[in-house]
Short mmCIF file of C-alpha atoms (C1' of nucleotides) in Angstrom, two decimals:
data_model
loop_
_atom_site.label_atom_id
_atom_site.label_comp_id
_atom_site.label_asym_id
_atom_site.label_seq_id
_atom_site.Cartn_x
_atom_site.Cartn_y
_atom_site.Cartn_z
CA MET A 1 -0.02 -0.07 0.10
CA ALA A 2 0.96 3.88 -0.35
CA LYS A 3 2.54 2.72 -3.78
CA ASN A 4 3.77 5.38 -5.94
CA LYS A 5 1.27 5.31 -9.04
CA ARG A 6 0.79 8.47 -10.98
CA PRO A 7 -1.59 8.69 -14.27
CA VAL A 8 0.76 11.32 -15.23
CA LYS A 9 0.22 12.80 -18.83
CA SER A 10 2.77 14.18 -20.84
CA GLU A 11 3.32 17.23 -18.52
CA GLU A 12 3.89 16.34 -15.24
CA HIS A 13 2.66 18.98 -12.91
CA ALA A 14 2.47 21.09 -15.75
CA ALA A 15 -0.47 23.49 -14.08
CA ARG A 16 1.94 23.57 -10.94
CA GLY A 17 5.31 25.13 -12.37
CA ARG A 18 2.82 27.20 -14.60
CA LEU A 19 1.33 28.63 -11.04
CA LEU A 20 4.40 29.03 -9.70
CA GLY A 21 5.63 31.13 -12.75
CA ALA A 22 2.57 33.44 -12.40
CA ALA A 23 2.42 33.89 -9.03
CA LEU A 24 6.53 34.98 -9.02
CA ASP A 25 5.67 37.71 -11.66
CA ILE A 26 2.37 38.94 -10.13
CA PHE A 27 3.76 38.52 -6.52
CA ASN A 28 6.64 40.61 -8.33
CA GLU A 29 4.59 43.30 -9.65
CA ARG A 30 2.18 43.93 -6.81
CA GLY A 31 3.62 42.65 -3.49
CA TYR A 32 2.06 39.86 -1.97
CA ALA A 33 -1.08 41.42 -0.27
CA ALA A 34 -2.12 43.59 -3.53
CA SER A 35 -1.48 40.10 -5.65
CA SER A 36 -4.90 38.34 -6.01
CA VAL A 37 -5.34 34.44 -6.04
CA ARG A 38 -7.49 35.13 -9.02
CA GLU A 39 -4.94 36.87 -10.85
CA ILE A 40 -2.43 34.35 -10.45
CA VAL A 41 -4.76 31.45 -11.67
CA LYS A 42 -5.89 33.32 -14.30
CA ALA A 43 -2.49 34.47 -15.41
CA ALA A 44 -1.51 30.59 -15.00
CA GLY A 45 -4.36 29.77 -17.13
CA VAL A 46 -5.73 27.19 -14.40
CA THR A 47 -8.67 27.54 -12.28
CA LYS A 48 -8.34 28.56 -8.70
CA PRO A 49 -8.95 25.16 -6.83
CA MET A 50 -5.80 24.05 -8.63
CA LEU A 51 -3.51 26.42 -6.45
CA TYR A 52 -5.26 25.24 -3.48
CA TYR A 53 -4.54 21.77 -4.41
CA TYR A 54 -0.77 22.22 -5.27
CA PHE A 55 0.02 24.41 -2.68
CA ARG A 56 -2.05 24.51 0.42
CA ASN A 57 -3.24 28.13 -0.09
CA LYS A 58 -2.09 31.45 -1.30
CA GLU A 59 0.72 31.74 1.78
CA GLY A 60 1.96 28.24 0.68
CA ILE A 61 3.02 29.27 -2.88
CA TYR A 62 4.53 32.21 -1.82
CA THR A 63 6.60 30.19 0.85
CA GLU A 64 8.02 28.12 -1.74
CA LEU A 65 8.80 30.79 -3.61
CA MET A 66 11.03 32.72 -1.17
CA THR A 67 12.79 29.48 0.37
CA LYS A 68 13.93 27.65 -2.66
CA PRO A 69 16.44 30.24 -4.06
CA PHE A 70 18.23 29.70 -0.36
CA GLU A 71 19.38 26.43 -1.05
CA VAL A 72 21.68 27.35 -3.23
CA LEU A 73 23.17 30.43 -1.33
CA GLU A 74 23.83 27.96 1.15
CA LYS A 75 26.06 26.43 -1.03
CA ILE A 76 27.69 29.09 -2.41
CA LEU A 77 28.57 30.16 1.58
CA GLU A 78 29.74 27.06 1.96
CA GLU A 79 32.09 26.72 -0.94
CA THR A 80 33.82 30.13 -0.68
CA ALA A 81 34.12 29.82 3.27
CA HIS A 82 36.18 27.08 2.24
CA GLU A 83 38.57 28.04 -0.61
CA LYS A 84 42.34 28.67 -0.69
CA LEU A 85 42.67 32.01 -2.06
CA SER A 86 43.92 35.30 -1.13
CA ALA A 87 40.97 37.10 1.25
CA ARG A 88 40.65 39.83 -1.52
CA LYS A 89 39.99 37.28 -4.35
CA ARG A 90 37.58 35.07 -1.97
CA VAL A 91 35.55 38.26 -1.08
CA ILE A 92 35.44 38.86 -5.02
CA ARG A 93 34.56 35.24 -5.76
CA LEU A 94 31.70 35.21 -3.34
CA PHE A 95 30.38 38.40 -3.74
CA ASP A 96 30.03 38.00 -7.59
CA ARG A 97 28.75 34.49 -7.21
CA ILE A 98 26.04 36.04 -4.93
CA PHE A 99 25.37 38.84 -7.62
CA LEU A 100 24.77 36.23 -10.12
CA LEU A 101 22.39 34.08 -7.97
CA PHE A 102 20.75 37.35 -7.52
CA MET A 103 20.37 38.04 -11.02
CA LYS A 104 18.82 34.60 -11.91
CA ASN A 105 16.09 35.44 -9.05
CA LEU A 106 15.51 39.01 -9.51
CA LYS A 107 11.64 38.64 -9.07
CA ALA A 108 11.85 36.77 -5.96
CA ALA A 109 15.17 38.98 -4.83
CA ARG A 110 12.85 42.18 -4.94
CA LEU A 111 9.96 40.28 -3.28
CA MET A 112 12.59 39.51 -0.41
CA TYR A 113 13.89 42.62 -0.11
CA SER A 114 10.57 44.91 0.21
CA ILE A 115 9.48 42.15 2.82
CA TYR A 116 12.56 41.89 4.80
CA TYR A 117 13.19 45.66 5.09
CA GLY A 118 9.64 46.54 4.92
CA PRO A 119 6.41 45.91 6.26
CA PRO A 120 5.83 42.24 5.95
CA GLN A 121 2.27 42.91 3.67
CA GLY A 122 0.70 40.27 5.29
CA ALA A 123 3.07 37.43 4.13
CA PRO A 124 4.26 34.71 6.51
CA PHE A 125 7.23 34.93 7.86
CA ILE A 126 10.29 33.99 6.30
CA ASP A 127 13.73 34.25 8.19
CA PHE A 128 15.37 36.27 5.84
CA GLU A 129 17.72 37.83 8.20
CA GLY A 130 19.41 34.45 8.97
CA TYR A 131 20.56 34.45 5.53
CA HIS A 132 21.59 38.30 5.59
CA LEU A 133 23.83 37.65 8.75
CA LYS A 134 25.25 34.57 7.66
CA ILE A 135 26.49 36.30 4.19
CA ARG A 136 28.02 39.10 6.99
CA GLU A 137 29.63 36.34 8.87
CA VAL A 138 31.23 34.53 6.34
CA THR A 139 32.70 38.05 4.73
CA GLY A 140 33.62 38.68 8.26
CA LEU A 141 35.78 35.43 8.38
CA ILE A 142 37.39 36.37 5.10
CA VAL A 143 38.44 39.73 6.24
CA LYS A 144 39.68 38.54 9.69
CA ASP A 145 41.75 36.13 7.65
CA GLY A 146 42.93 39.07 5.32
CA ILE A 147 44.17 40.99 8.58
CA LYS A 148 45.62 38.22 10.10
CA SER A 149 48.08 36.89 6.90
CA GLY A 150 48.76 40.87 6.82
CA GLU A 151 47.17 41.26 3.50
CA PHE A 152 44.91 44.24 5.16
CA ARG A 153 46.03 47.10 7.05
CA ALA A 154 45.13 46.23 10.44
CA VAL A 155 41.79 48.05 10.85
CA ASN A 156 38.41 47.29 12.59
CA VAL A 157 37.03 43.84 11.32
CA ASP A 158 33.78 44.95 11.64
CA THR A 159 33.90 48.46 9.75
CA LEU A 160 35.40 46.91 6.45
CA THR A 161 33.14 44.17 6.76
CA TRP A 162 30.37 47.05 6.87
CA ALA A 163 32.20 48.67 3.59
CA LEU A 164 32.32 45.67 1.84
CA ILE A 165 28.88 44.47 2.49
CA GLY A 166 27.66 48.12 1.96
CA ALA A 167 29.58 47.80 -1.58
CA LEU A 168 27.66 44.89 -2.60
CA ASN A 169 24.08 45.81 -1.02
CA PHE A 170 24.14 48.86 -3.11
CA VAL A 171 24.55 46.82 -6.41
CA LEU A 172 22.44 44.66 -5.28
CA GLU A 173 19.38 47.05 -5.19
CA GLU A 174 20.68 48.91 -7.86
CA GLN A 175 19.63 46.27 -9.79
CA LEU A 176 16.23 46.20 -8.11
CA CYS A 177 15.40 50.01 -9.55
CA GLN A 178 12.90 50.56 -11.86
CA HIS A 179 15.33 52.47 -14.22
CA THR A 180 18.04 50.88 -16.33
CA PRO A 181 20.85 49.95 -13.44
CA MET A 182 23.77 52.37 -13.07
CA VAL A 183 26.13 50.10 -11.29
CA ASP A 184 26.59 46.04 -12.58
CA ASP A 185 28.87 43.55 -11.14
CA LYS A 186 31.94 45.49 -13.26
CA GLY A 187 30.98 48.75 -11.08
CA LEU A 188 30.89 46.28 -7.74
CA SER A 189 34.45 44.91 -8.65
CA ASP A 190 35.32 48.67 -8.98
CA THR A 191 34.11 49.53 -5.79
CA LEU A 192 35.94 46.69 -4.04
CA ALA A 193 39.22 47.30 -5.45
CA LEU A 194 38.74 51.12 -4.44
CA ILE A 195 38.11 49.78 -0.98
CA PHE A 196 41.04 46.99 -0.72
CA ASP A 197 43.48 49.10 -2.35
CA GLY A 198 42.39 52.40 0.24
CA VAL A 199 43.18 49.65 3.34
CA ALA A 200 46.26 47.54 1.46
CA PRO A 201 49.35 48.53 4.04
CA SER A 202 51.74 51.05 2.37
CA LYS A 203 55.33 51.77 3.59
CA SER A 204 54.16 55.53 4.20
CA LYS A 205 52.79 56.66 7.46
CA ARG A 206 49.28 57.45 7.00
CA LYS A 207 47.14 60.10 9.25
CA ARG A 208 44.84 58.88 12.02
CA MET B 1 -17.67 85.66 0.11
CA ALA B 2 -15.29 82.65 0.31
CA LYS B 3 -14.44 84.44 3.34
CA ASN B 4 -12.01 82.69 6.67
CA LYS B 5 -14.98 81.25 8.89
CA ARG B 6 -13.96 78.30 11.29
CA PRO B 7 -16.27 77.27 13.83
CA VAL B 8 -13.00 75.63 15.36
CA LYS B 9 -13.60 73.51 18.47
CA SER B 10 -10.95 73.23 21.38
CA GLU B 11 -8.40 71.40 19.23
CA GLU B 12 -8.03 72.21 15.18
CA HIS B 13 -8.46 69.17 13.15
CA ALA B 14 -7.30 67.07 15.81
CA ALA B 15 -9.04 63.95 13.70
CA ARG B 16 -7.02 64.83 10.82
CA GLY B 17 -3.65 64.39 13.00
CA ARG B 18 -4.80 61.25 14.74
CA LEU B 19 -5.59 59.72 11.28
CA LEU B 20 -1.94 60.64 9.93
CA GLY B 21 -0.56 58.99 13.05
CA ALA B 22 -2.69 55.93 12.67
CA ALA B 23 -1.96 55.47 8.98
CA LEU B 24 1.73 55.67 9.63
CA ASP B 25 1.83 53.46 11.80
CA ILE B 26 -0.62 50.65 10.27
CA PHE B 27 1.23 51.57 6.69
CA ASN B 28 4.70 50.85 8.17
CA GLU B 29 3.28 47.95 9.99
CA ARG B 30 1.65 46.06 7.21
CA GLY B 31 2.31 47.81 4.06
CA TYR B 32 -0.06 50.15 1.89
CA ALA B 33 -2.08 46.87 0.10
CA ALA B 34 -2.78 45.25 3.55
CA SER B 35 -3.41 48.27 5.40
CA SER B 36 -7.36 48.71 5.12
CA VAL B 37 -9.23 51.97 5.49
CA ARG B 38 -11.38 50.66 8.38
CA GLU B 39 -8.31 49.72 10.62
CA ILE B 40 -7.14 53.03 10.20
CA VAL B 41 -9.83 54.63 11.51
CA LYS B 42 -10.35 52.55 14.04
CA ALA B 43 -6.79 53.20 15.43
CA ALA B 44 -7.45 57.05 14.71
CA GLY B 45 -10.42 56.55 16.99
CA VAL B 46 -12.57 58.30 14.34
CA THR B 47 -15.55 57.21 11.85
CA LYS B 48 -14.28 56.06 7.98
CA PRO B 49 -16.02 59.28 6.43
CA MET B 50 -13.64 61.31 8.09
CA LEU B 51 -10.39 59.84 6.17
CA TYR B 52 -12.26 60.69 3.01
CA TYR B 53 -13.34 63.90 4.54
CA TYR B 54 -9.74 64.96 5.08
CA PHE B 55 -7.96 63.10 2.47
CA ARG B 56 -9.74 62.37 -0.53
CA ASN B 57 -8.89 58.62 -0.26
CA LYS B 58 -6.65 56.03 0.93
CA GLU B 59 -4.36 56.96 -1.75
CA GLY B 60 -4.61 60.65 -0.38
CA ILE B 61 -3.45 59.91 2.84
CA TYR B 62 -0.50 57.54 1.83
CA THR B 63 0.39 61.01 -0.57
CA GLU B 64 0.67 63.17 2.22
CA LEU B 65 2.65 61.17 4.49
CA MET B 66 5.26 59.92 1.76
CA THR B 67 6.02 63.32 0.42
CA LYS B 68 5.87 65.83 3.28
CA PRO B 69 9.39 64.24 4.51
CA PHE B 70 10.86 65.09 1.25
CA GLU B 71 10.46 68.72 1.83
CA VAL B 72 13.17 68.63 4.98
CA LEU B 73 15.26 66.77 2.52
CA GLU B 74 15.52 69.61 -0.08
CA LYS B 75 16.19 72.01 2.31
CA ILE B 76 19.10 69.70 3.56
CA LEU B 77 20.52 68.96 0.19
CA GLU B 78 20.65 72.94 -0.59
CA GLU B 79 22.41 73.60 2.32
CA THR B 80 25.52 70.99 2.00
CA ALA B 81 25.86 71.91 -1.69
CA HIS B 82 27.42 75.09 -0.64
CA GLU B 83 28.94 75.06 2.31
CA LYS B 84 32.68 75.86 2.70
CA LEU B 85 34.53 72.89 4.07
CA SER B 86 36.54 70.33 3.05
CA ALA B 87 35.01 67.60 0.76
CA ARG B 88 35.41 65.25 3.22
CA LYS B 89 33.29 67.49 5.93
CA ARG B 90 30.75 68.22 3.86
CA VAL B 91 29.89 64.23 2.78
CA ILE B 92 29.98 63.38 6.56
CA ARG B 93 27.86 66.49 7.40
CA LEU B 94 25.34 65.59 4.54
CA PHE B 95 25.28 62.05 5.58
CA ASP B 96 24.76 62.79 9.03
CA ARG B 97 21.91 65.19 8.23
CA ILE B 98 20.09 62.43 6.12
CA PHE B 99 20.51 59.97 8.92
CA LEU B 100 19.14 61.92 11.36
CA LEU B 101 16.17 63.02 9.12
CA PHE B 102 15.66 59.45 8.34
CA MET B 103 15.57 58.54 11.69
CA LYS B 104 13.26 60.99 12.80
CA ASN B 105 10.95 59.69 9.91
CA LEU B 106 11.67 55.79 10.70
CA LYS B 107 8.61 54.69 9.67
CA ALA B 108 7.83 56.46 6.64
CA ALA B 109 11.38 55.90 5.43
CA ARG B 110 10.26 51.93 5.74
CA LEU B 111 7.53 52.45 3.51
CA MET B 112 9.27 54.58 0.93
CA TYR B 113 12.32 52.25 0.64
CA SER B 114 9.84 49.04 0.32
CA ILE B 115 8.25 50.54 -2.36
CA TYR B 116 10.96 51.97 -4.08
CA TYR B 117 13.15 48.90 -4.26
CA GLY B 118 10.15 46.65 -4.39
CA PRO B 119 6.90 45.87 -5.74
CA PRO B 120 4.76 49.33 -5.50
CA GLN B 121 1.80 47.35 -3.55
CA GLY B 122 -0.93 49.17 -5.24
CA ALA B 123 -0.13 51.92 -4.02
CA PRO B 124 0.04 55.33 -6.49
CA PHE B 125 2.92 56.30 -7.72
CA ILE B 126 5.45 58.68 -6.29
CA ASP B 127 9.06 59.74 -7.49
CA PHE B 128 11.15 58.70 -4.59
CA GLU B 129 13.75 57.98 -7.81
CA GLY B 130 14.25 61.51 -7.78
CA TYR B 131 15.28 62.30 -4.54
CA HIS B 132 17.68 59.15 -4.55
CA LEU B 133 19.21 60.75 -7.55
CA LYS B 134 19.76 64.42 -6.40
CA ILE B 135 21.27 62.94 -3.15
CA ARG B 136 23.85 60.79 -5.24
CA GLU B 137 24.12 63.71 -7.68
CA VAL B 138 24.97 66.26 -4.65
CA THR B 139 27.49 63.68 -3.11
CA GLY B 140 29.13 63.34 -6.75
CA LEU B 141 29.66 67.34 -6.65
CA ILE B 142 31.34 67.33 -3.68
CA VAL B 143 33.36 64.10 -4.32
CA LYS B 144 34.53 66.10 -7.74
CA ASP B 145 35.45 69.05 -5.77
CA GLY B 146 37.67 66.80 -3.49
CA ILE B 147 39.61 65.23 -6.18
CA LYS B 148 39.79 68.82 -8.35
CA SER B 149 41.34 70.15 -4.85
CA GLY B 150 43.95 67.10 -4.21
CA GLU B 151 42.23 66.55 -1.13
CA PHE B 152 41.08 63.12 -2.49
CA ARG B 153 43.65 60.41 -4.62
CA ALA B 154 42.64 60.95 -8.49
CA VAL B 155 40.20 57.86 -8.34
CA ASN B 156 36.79 57.80 -10.54
CA VAL B 157 34.30 60.15 -9.24
CA ASP B 158 31.29 57.83 -9.94
CA THR B 159 33.57 54.41 -8.12
CA LEU B 160 33.83 56.75 -5.17
CA THR B 161 30.85 58.23 -5.14
CA TRP B 162 29.42 54.59 -5.07
CA ALA B 163 31.32 53.35 -2.32
CA LEU B 164 30.30 56.56 -0.15
CA ILE B 165 26.56 56.12 -0.99
CA GLY B 166 26.96 52.40 -0.26
CA ALA B 167 27.77 52.79 2.96
CA LEU B 168 25.11 55.53 3.77
CA ASN B 169 22.52 53.26 2.44
CA PHE B 170 24.01 50.28 4.29
CA VAL B 171 23.54 51.94 7.75
CA LEU B 172 20.18 53.59 6.56
CA GLU B 173 18.63 49.75 6.00
CA GLU B 174 20.38 48.83 8.86
CA GLN B 175 18.33 50.83 10.73
CA LEU B 176 15.04 49.53 8.85
CA CYS B 177 15.72 45.88 10.08
CA GLN B 178 13.77 43.92 12.84
CA HIS B 179 16.65 43.15 15.14
CA THR B 180 18.56 45.90 16.78
CA PRO B 181 20.79 47.59 14.11
CA MET B 182 24.36 46.49 14.46
CA VAL B 183 25.50 49.92 13.04
CA ASP B 184 24.68 53.56 13.51
CA ASP B 185 25.74 57.13 12.43
CA LYS B 186 28.98 56.29 14.56
CA GLY B 187 29.21 53.10 12.25
CA LEU B 188 28.71 55.27 9.59
CA SER B 189 31.77 58.09 9.62
CA ASP B 190 33.98 55.14 10.85
CA THR B 191 33.15 53.42 7.85
CA LEU B 192 33.70 56.96 5.67
CA ALA B 193 36.45 57.39 7.41
CA LEU B 194 38.16 54.39 6.47
CA ILE B 195 37.22 54.77 2.99
CA PHE B 196 38.30 58.43 2.81
CA ASP B 197 41.55 57.48 4.41
CA GLY B 198 41.82 54.96 1.82
CA VAL B 199 41.65 57.31 -0.76
CA ALA B 200 43.40 59.61 0.66
CA PRO B 201 46.93 60.84 -1.32
CA SER B 202 50.01 59.38 -0.01
CA LYS B 203 53.83 60.14 -0.68
CA SER B 204 54.24 56.17 -1.60
CA LYS B 205 53.35 54.51 -4.79
CA ARG B 206 50.74 52.59 -5.31
CA LYS B 207 49.87 49.61 -7.24
CA ARG B 208 47.12 49.64 -9.93
"C1'" DT C 1 -14.94 -4.00 -15.45
"C1'" DA C 2 -15.43 -2.59 -11.25
"C1'" DT C 3 -12.44 0.31 -8.27
"C1'" DC C 4 -8.65 3.70 -6.40
"C1'" DT C 5 -6.03 7.44 -6.90
"C1'" DT C 6 -4.75 11.77 -9.28
"C1'" DA C 7 -5.81 15.65 -11.32
"C1'" DT C 8 -9.39 19.12 -12.57
"C1'" DT C 9 -13.43 21.78 -13.02
"C1'" DT C 10 -17.89 24.03 -11.29
"C1'" DA C 11 -20.85 26.87 -8.58
"C1'" DC C 12 -20.63 29.22 -4.30
"C1'" DC C 13 -19.69 30.74 0.72
"C1'" DT C 14 -18.49 34.13 3.97
"C1'" DA C 15 -15.92 38.10 5.21
"C1'" DC C 16 -14.14 42.51 4.27
"C1'" DC C 17 -12.62 45.87 1.11
"C1'" DG C 18 -13.36 51.01 -0.76
"C1'" DG C 19 -15.94 54.17 -1.24
"C1'" DT C 20 -20.50 56.62 -0.29
"C1'" DA C 21 -25.49 59.05 0.31
"C1'" DA C 22 -27.60 60.97 3.45
"C1'" DG C 23 -28.48 63.04 7.75
"C1'" DT C 24 -26.89 66.18 12.24
"C1'" DA C 25 -24.50 69.05 15.90
"C1'" DT C 26 -22.61 73.24 15.90
"C1'" DA C 27 -21.03 77.43 15.90
"C1'" DA C 28 -20.24 81.48 13.19
"C1'" DA C 29 -22.20 85.32 9.70
"C1'" DC C 30 -26.07 87.80 7.98
"C1'" DG D 1 -33.32 83.77 14.03
"C1'" DT D 2 -32.61 81.79 9.63
"C1'" DT D 3 -28.68 80.95 6.78
"C1'" DT D 4 -24.60 78.70 6.08
"C1'" DA D 5 -20.33 76.01 6.16
"C1'" DT D 6 -17.73 72.67 9.19
"C1'" DA D 7 -16.88 68.12 11.66
"C1'" DC D 8 -19.04 64.79 12.02
"C1'" DT D 9 -22.03 59.90 12.30
"C1'" DT D 10 -24.98 56.12 10.94
"C1'" DA D 11 -26.08 52.74 7.72
"C1'" DC D 12 -25.30 51.07 3.82
"C1'" DC D 13 -23.45 49.91 -1.40
"C1'" DG D 14 -21.20 46.70 -5.22
"C1'" DG D 15 -17.85 44.21 -5.80
"C1'" DT D 16 -13.76 41.05 -4.53
"C1'" DA D 17 -10.70 38.81 -1.24
"C1'" DG D 18 -9.57 33.89 0.30
"C1'" DG D 19 -11.07 29.52 0.30
"C1'" DT D 20 -13.98 25.08 0.02
"C1'" DA D 21 -17.60 21.46 -1.12
"C1'" DA D 22 -18.76 18.24 -4.56
"C1'" DA D 23 -18.50 16.39 -8.91
"C1'" DT D 24 -16.10 14.63 -12.69
"C1'" DA D 25 -12.57 12.88 -16.31
"C1'" DA D 26 -8.76 9.83 -16.88
"C1'" DG D 27 -5.58 6.62 -16.25
"C1'" DA D 28 -3.63 2.47 -13.28
"C1'" DT D 29 -4.72 -1.45 -10.70
"C1'" DA D 30 -7.12 -5.64 -9.75
#
DNA sequence: TATCTTATTTACCTACCGGTAAGTATAAAC
DNA sequence: GTTTATACTTACCGGTAGGTAAATAAGATA
């Protein structure tokens, strides 16, 4: 009993995928609360109960959309934390990978940002904060390595970490804007280079 | 005709003010679409038609809340652009003032950020972008001055501007988070100092 | 062929949404 | 003392929200 029997037509769970795509589009355009189940199912070309069949409810399809991309982030963080490169290169690699992941999930990212930094819009809670902190943590570890090895000047770890994350965040958010982004991944690496070259040790004394 | 006659009880337009306060609270907690007029008027302790009396509709009270704080920003930008100080001090003064304005209007700011960077939530359009660009412009002008006068190394103007605005943005957004902010205005000035000291001209040659 | 499971539809529910019509109390103006 | 404008209330509107009960179509199993 409880065997694996599936009618399974030509496309497997086609409706499910179409619902996910449509929901992502509409959540991205209007936000969680302003998106109606009716709009979503209409855009997906299916009937309303289908959404309640595949996902428990409106919250269910939202939760699925918001949690999936973070599985990739976890992997990126793990990999970069243990790479054997200079601290500078590890930060650049980490941020570059995050940038790519972000671009691949731009619509989901827009929704995440607006809910993490803004009002929850009636959407169910999701621990975006945890991932934000993890990124900061890994960056902080790399910075600490860089200072220990003498690759960086002995500045305050947190301050440098903030400057770096600030640059990353700024570039990521620029991609969310309505207008054409004025900074991209090239701008990010330039900004990082500026910060790094700024804090690189030099022979001459520096004020303060 | 069209004379100035006012019944004017003890408190003038008390309901109006209470509506604005309640609307700000509730928009801030739930976002635009998820906030109902009923909730707002209940929190304000007035009846529903009062909102439609003082403001045309839900969009009207939202628009009033979102546009008022920018009048102060305009003044800050104008003042700082024409101050006779070092570029470094002007940037710090500008960002410090913006930080204070931001903190004084934290609830409105949270709503603005979520709508500017995220989905519009069904809220009427407001040109947040214009103000964002103005801040960037003024910062860019100060940076250009600093490079011209030799106060800064001859780096790319945009890149340095991005690094600075990134630090500002990062600190501002930190204030929006659910948790206790890990960076405040002190952290901001530290980060700015790090970037400035990094780009300050030095006697020794620098790689790249 | 009858049965079971999965996938999908039609028709409907209640609750709440933004908005308003119509009336009223109050106090200044004439 | 009647008028007039302001400030405010009660009662209601049509529409739409999220969600579901119940029937059904179709392939797999027996």
